[in-house]
Each structure stands twice: as C-alpha cells, then as structure tokens.
PDB file of C-alpha atoms in Angstrom:
ATOM      1  CA  GLN A  26     120.137  76.190 132.373  1.00 79.00           C
ATOM      2  CA  VAL A  27     118.493  78.307 129.646  1.00 89.00           C
ATOM      3  CA  GLN A  28     114.609  78.283 129.594  1.00 95.00           C
ATOM      4  CA  LEU A  29     112.440  79.296 126.731  1.00 96.00           C
ATOM      5  CA  ALA A  30     108.678  79.894 127.403  1.00 97.00           C
ATOM      6  CA  GLU A  31     106.624  80.560 124.226  1.00 98.00           C
ATOM      7  CA  SER A  32     102.994  81.675 124.561  1.00 98.00           C
ATOM      8  CA  GLY A  33     100.273  83.504 122.736  1.00 98.00           C
ATOM      9  CA  GLY A  34      99.305  80.962 119.858  1.00 98.00           C
ATOM     10  CA  GLY A  35      95.832  80.024 119.103  1.00 98.00           C
ATOM     11  CA  LEU A  36      93.186  79.410 116.331  1.00 98.00           C
ATOM     12  CA  VAL A  37      92.452  82.382 114.085  1.00 98.00           C
ATOM     13  CA  PRO A  38      90.864  82.852 110.728  1.00 98.00           C
ATOM     14  CA  PRO A  39      92.834  84.000 107.698  1.00 98.00           C
ATOM     15  CA  GLY A  40      93.608  87.692 107.833  1.00 98.00           C
ATOM     16  CA  GLY A  41      93.696  87.511 111.716  1.00 98.00           C
ATOM     17  CA  SER A  42      96.378  88.594 113.999  1.00 98.00           C
ATOM     18  CA  LEU A  43      98.300  86.987 117.024  1.00 98.00           C
ATOM     19  CA  GLU A  44     100.960  88.229 119.097  1.00 98.00           C
ATOM     20  CA  LEU A  45     103.540  85.625 120.406  1.00 98.00           C
ATOM     21  CA  ALA A  46     105.777  86.010 123.387  1.00 98.00           C
ATOM     22  CA  CYS A  47     108.831  84.217 124.518  1.00 98.00           C
ATOM     23  CA  VAL A  48     110.245  84.643 127.924  1.00 97.00           C
ATOM     24  CA  VAL A  49     113.911  83.767 128.459  1.00 96.00           C
ATOM     25  CA  SER A  50     115.522  82.783 131.819  1.00 95.00           C
ATOM     26  CA  GLY A  51     118.745  81.408 132.640  1.00 90.00           C
ATOM     27  CA  ARG A  52     121.084  83.636 130.625  1.00 88.00           C
ATOM     28  CA  THR A  53     121.798  87.367 130.272  1.00 92.00           C
ATOM     29  CA  PHE A  54     119.229  88.344 127.847  1.00 94.00           C
ATOM     30  CA  THR A  55     120.847  91.449 126.614  1.00 95.00           C
ATOM     31  CA  ASP A  56     124.052  89.421 125.558  1.00 95.00           C
ATOM     32  CA  TYR A  57     122.026  87.525 122.935  1.00 96.00           C
ATOM     33  CA  ALA A  58     120.168  87.851 119.545  1.00 97.00           C
ATOM     34  CA  MET A  59     116.738  86.402 119.645  1.00 98.00           C
ATOM     35  CA  GLY A  60     114.909  84.486 116.922  1.00 98.00           C
ATOM     36  CA  TRP A  61     111.628  83.100 116.045  1.00 98.00           C
ATOM     37  CA  TYR A  62     111.273  79.569 114.267  1.00 98.00           C
ATOM     38  CA  ARG A  63     108.336  77.622 113.174  1.00 98.00           C
ATOM     39  CA  GLN A  64     107.739  74.014 112.204  1.00 98.00           C
ATOM     40  CA  ALA A  65     104.602  72.521 110.357  1.00 97.00           C
ATOM     41  CA  PRO A  66     104.068  68.801 110.475  1.00 92.00           C
ATOM     42  CA  HIS A  67     106.478  66.983 108.075  1.00 94.00           C
ATOM     43  CA  LYS A  68     108.410  70.133 107.343  1.00 96.00           C
ATOM     44  CA  GLU A  69     111.794  71.365 108.410  1.00 95.00           C
ATOM     45  CA  ARG A  70     112.105  74.063 111.072  1.00 96.00           C
ATOM     46  CA  GLU A  71     111.955  77.334 109.335  1.00 96.00           C
ATOM     47  CA  TYR A  72     113.612  80.530 110.545  1.00 97.00           C
ATOM     48  CA  VAL A  73     111.030  83.266 110.796  1.00 98.00           C
ATOM     49  CA  ALA A  74     112.589  86.420 112.147  1.00 98.00           C
ATOM     50  CA  GLY A  75     115.520  87.640 114.077  1.00 98.00           C
ATOM     51  CA  ILE A  76     116.502  90.515 116.298  1.00 98.00           C
ATOM     52  CA  SER A  77     119.895  91.424 117.456  1.00 98.00           C
ATOM     53  CA  ARG A  78     121.059  92.775 120.778  1.00 97.00           C
ATOM     54  CA  TYR A  79     121.172  96.178 119.129  1.00 97.00           C
ATOM     55  CA  HIS A  80     117.412  95.692 117.980  1.00 97.00           C
ATOM     56  CA  ARG A  81     118.423  95.114 114.251  1.00 98.00           C
ATOM     57  CA  THR A  82     115.807  92.888 112.842  1.00 98.00           C
ATOM     58  CA  GLU A  83     115.555  90.505 109.766  1.00 98.00           C
ATOM     59  CA  TYR A  84     112.626  88.470 108.371  1.00 98.00           C
ATOM     60  CA  ALA A  85     112.098  85.419 106.171  1.00 98.00           C
ATOM     61  CA  ASP A  86     110.642  86.447 102.781  1.00 98.00           C
ATOM     62  CA  SER A  87     107.398  84.470 103.636  1.00 97.00           C
ATOM     63  CA  VAL A  88     106.530  86.751 106.424  1.00 98.00           C
ATOM     64  CA  LYS A  89     108.250  90.176 105.463  1.00 98.00           C
ATOM     65  CA  GLY A  90     105.676  92.968 105.699  1.00 98.00           C
ATOM     66  CA  ARG A  91     103.175  90.874 107.956  1.00 98.00           C
ATOM     67  CA  PHE A  92     105.355  89.990 111.036  1.00 98.00           C
ATOM     68  CA  THR A  93     107.137  92.171 113.383  1.00 98.00           C
ATOM     69  CA  ILE A  94     109.748  91.066 116.084  1.00 98.00           C
ATOM     70  CA  SER A  95     110.532  93.184 118.981  1.00 98.00           C
ATOM     71  CA  ARG A  96     112.238  92.636 122.397  1.00 98.00           C
ATOM     72  CA  ASP A  97     111.828  93.941 125.727  1.00 97.00           C
ATOM     73  CA  ASP A  98     115.227  93.751 127.550  1.00 96.00           C
ATOM     74  CA  THR A  99     113.949  94.816 130.946  1.00 96.00           C
ATOM     75  CA  ALA A 100     111.393  91.740 130.698  1.00 97.00           C
ATOM     76  CA  ASN A 101     113.588  89.326 128.993  1.00 97.00           C
ATOM     77  CA  THR A 102     111.011  88.838 126.382  1.00 98.00           C
ATOM     78  CA  VAL A 103     110.881  88.736 122.584  1.00 98.00           C
ATOM     79  CA  TRP A 104     107.690  89.143 120.777  1.00 98.00           C
ATOM     80  CA  LEU A 105     106.390  88.299 117.406  1.00 98.00           C
ATOM     81  CA  GLN A 106     103.340  90.334 116.149  1.00 98.00           C
ATOM     82  CA  MET A 107     101.819  88.390 113.310  1.00 98.00           C
ATOM     83  CA  ASN A 108      99.318  90.153 111.203  1.00 98.00           C
ATOM     84  CA  ASN A 109      97.406  89.120 108.033  1.00 98.00           C
ATOM     85  CA  LEU A 110      97.804  85.412 108.942  1.00 98.00           C
ATOM     86  CA  GLN A 111      97.518  82.873 106.303  1.00 98.00           C
ATOM     87  CA  PRO A 112      96.957  79.171 106.403  1.00 98.00           C
ATOM     88  CA  GLU A 113     100.436  78.748 105.368  1.00 97.00           C
ATOM     89  CA  ASP A 114     101.599  80.309 108.721  1.00 98.00           C
ATOM     90  CA  THR A 115     100.167  77.268 110.643  1.00 98.00           C
ATOM     91  CA  ALA A 116     102.966  75.859 112.763  1.00 98.00           C
ATOM     92  CA  VAL A 117     104.350  75.310 116.135  1.00 98.00           C
ATOM     93  CA  TYR A 118     106.335  78.524 116.818  1.00 98.00           C
ATOM     94  CA  TYR A 119     109.616  78.402 118.885  1.00 98.00           C
ATOM     95  CA  CYS A 120     112.007  81.167 120.051  1.00 98.00           C
ATOM     96  CA  ASN A 121     115.775  80.674 120.582  1.00 97.00           C
ATOM     97  CA  SER A 122     118.852  82.712 120.937  1.00 95.00           C
ATOM     98  CA  ASP A 123     122.497  82.921 119.848  1.00 96.00           C
ATOM     99  CA  TYR A 124     125.289  85.483 120.432  1.00 94.00           C
ATOM    100  CA  SER A 125     124.712  86.929 116.774  1.00 96.00           C
ATOM    101  CA  ILE A 126     121.837  87.584 114.614  1.00 96.00           C
ATOM    102  CA  THR A 127     124.065  86.446 111.592  1.00 96.00           C
ATOM    103  CA  THR A 128     123.961  82.707 112.914  1.00 95.00           C
ATOM    104  CA  LEU A 129     120.322  82.511 114.007  1.00 96.00           C
ATOM    105  CA  ASN A 130     119.413  80.933 110.641  1.00 95.00           C
ATOM    106  CA  LYS A 131     122.138  78.353 110.863  1.00 90.00           C
ATOM    107  CA  LYS A 132     122.689  77.393 114.583  1.00 87.00           C
ATOM    108  CA  THR A 133     122.038  74.116 115.810  1.00 91.00           C
ATOM    109  CA  PHE A 134     120.292  74.600 119.156  1.00 94.00           C
ATOM    110  CA  PRO A 135     120.820  72.230 121.907  1.00 93.00           C
ATOM    111  CA  ILE A 136     117.727  73.308 123.721  1.00 93.00           C
ATOM    112  CA  TRP A 137     114.225  74.379 122.584  1.00 95.00           C
ATOM    113  CA  GLY A 138     111.106  75.136 124.471  1.00 96.00           C
ATOM    114  CA  HIS A 139     107.796  73.592 124.110  1.00 97.00           C
ATOM    115  CA  GLY A 140     106.571  76.149 121.465  1.00 98.00           C
ATOM    116  CA  THR A 141     103.205  77.611 120.849  1.00 98.00           C
ATOM    117  CA  GLN A 142     100.634  76.343 118.310  1.00 98.00           C
ATOM    118  CA  VAL A 143      99.424  78.833 115.785  1.00 98.00           C
ATOM    119  CA  THR A 144      96.620  77.413 113.525  1.00 98.00           C
ATOM    120  CA  VAL A 145      95.129  79.548 110.670  1.00 98.00           C
ATOM    121  CA  SER A 146      91.980  78.137 109.329  1.00 97.00           C
ATOM    122  CA  SER A 147      88.432  79.182 108.451  1.00 93.00           C
TER     123      SER A 147
END
C-alpha cells in the first residue's frame, strides 16, 4: 500500500546543487523515520541520510556537511538538499521509511520507489 515517489534528480556539474523530494502515501507519515539511499551501477545500495519522526538527523560520512535532510509532515514529504556535488555522488537516489531512525541503515525494505537519477559530471 505504501507508495514512494522520488523526484528532483538531474545532471549537474561538480560543485552544483540539487534538491530531491520524496512524497510518501499509504501510511501515517508522522509515525515513521525517513531515509535517503543511493545506488551506483555495480555497487551496493548506500544509506545516505536519515531523519526521525522527531526531526533528529544523521548522515553518512561521505555526505556529511554537504547534504541536508528535512521533512515536511504536513505534506508527507522528505527532502534532501545536496550541495557541492561531486562525481562520486552519481547514483539513483531512493527514499524509504521505518519506525525508527536506528534501523534505517539495516532494514531490508520490501518496497522501493523508482528512484531519481543524479548525475554529476562536467
């Protein structure tokens, strides 16, 4: 029943910025922690950032200081502001949710959205 709709990706040069959005439907958004994930070709899916239902945040070391996760509970939307993008950030970005931020990096999710492609290249 849960639906995850990512958007906002695109092609940007190194140093550029993008803001991704994920709209969640089919569940009570405020009951869940939200996470952003990315997957590059031939690589494992990587946990990028998480935000709890109480708006506590955490980030992977690779994006810390450059990315900011936020949520709008009235719009059932989680955002990922990405600044100073680098070629290593190129991946398909996905969102997902779990009841606790502490398990976002280990949860095996049964449902994924289609993701949004981020390409950082000159």
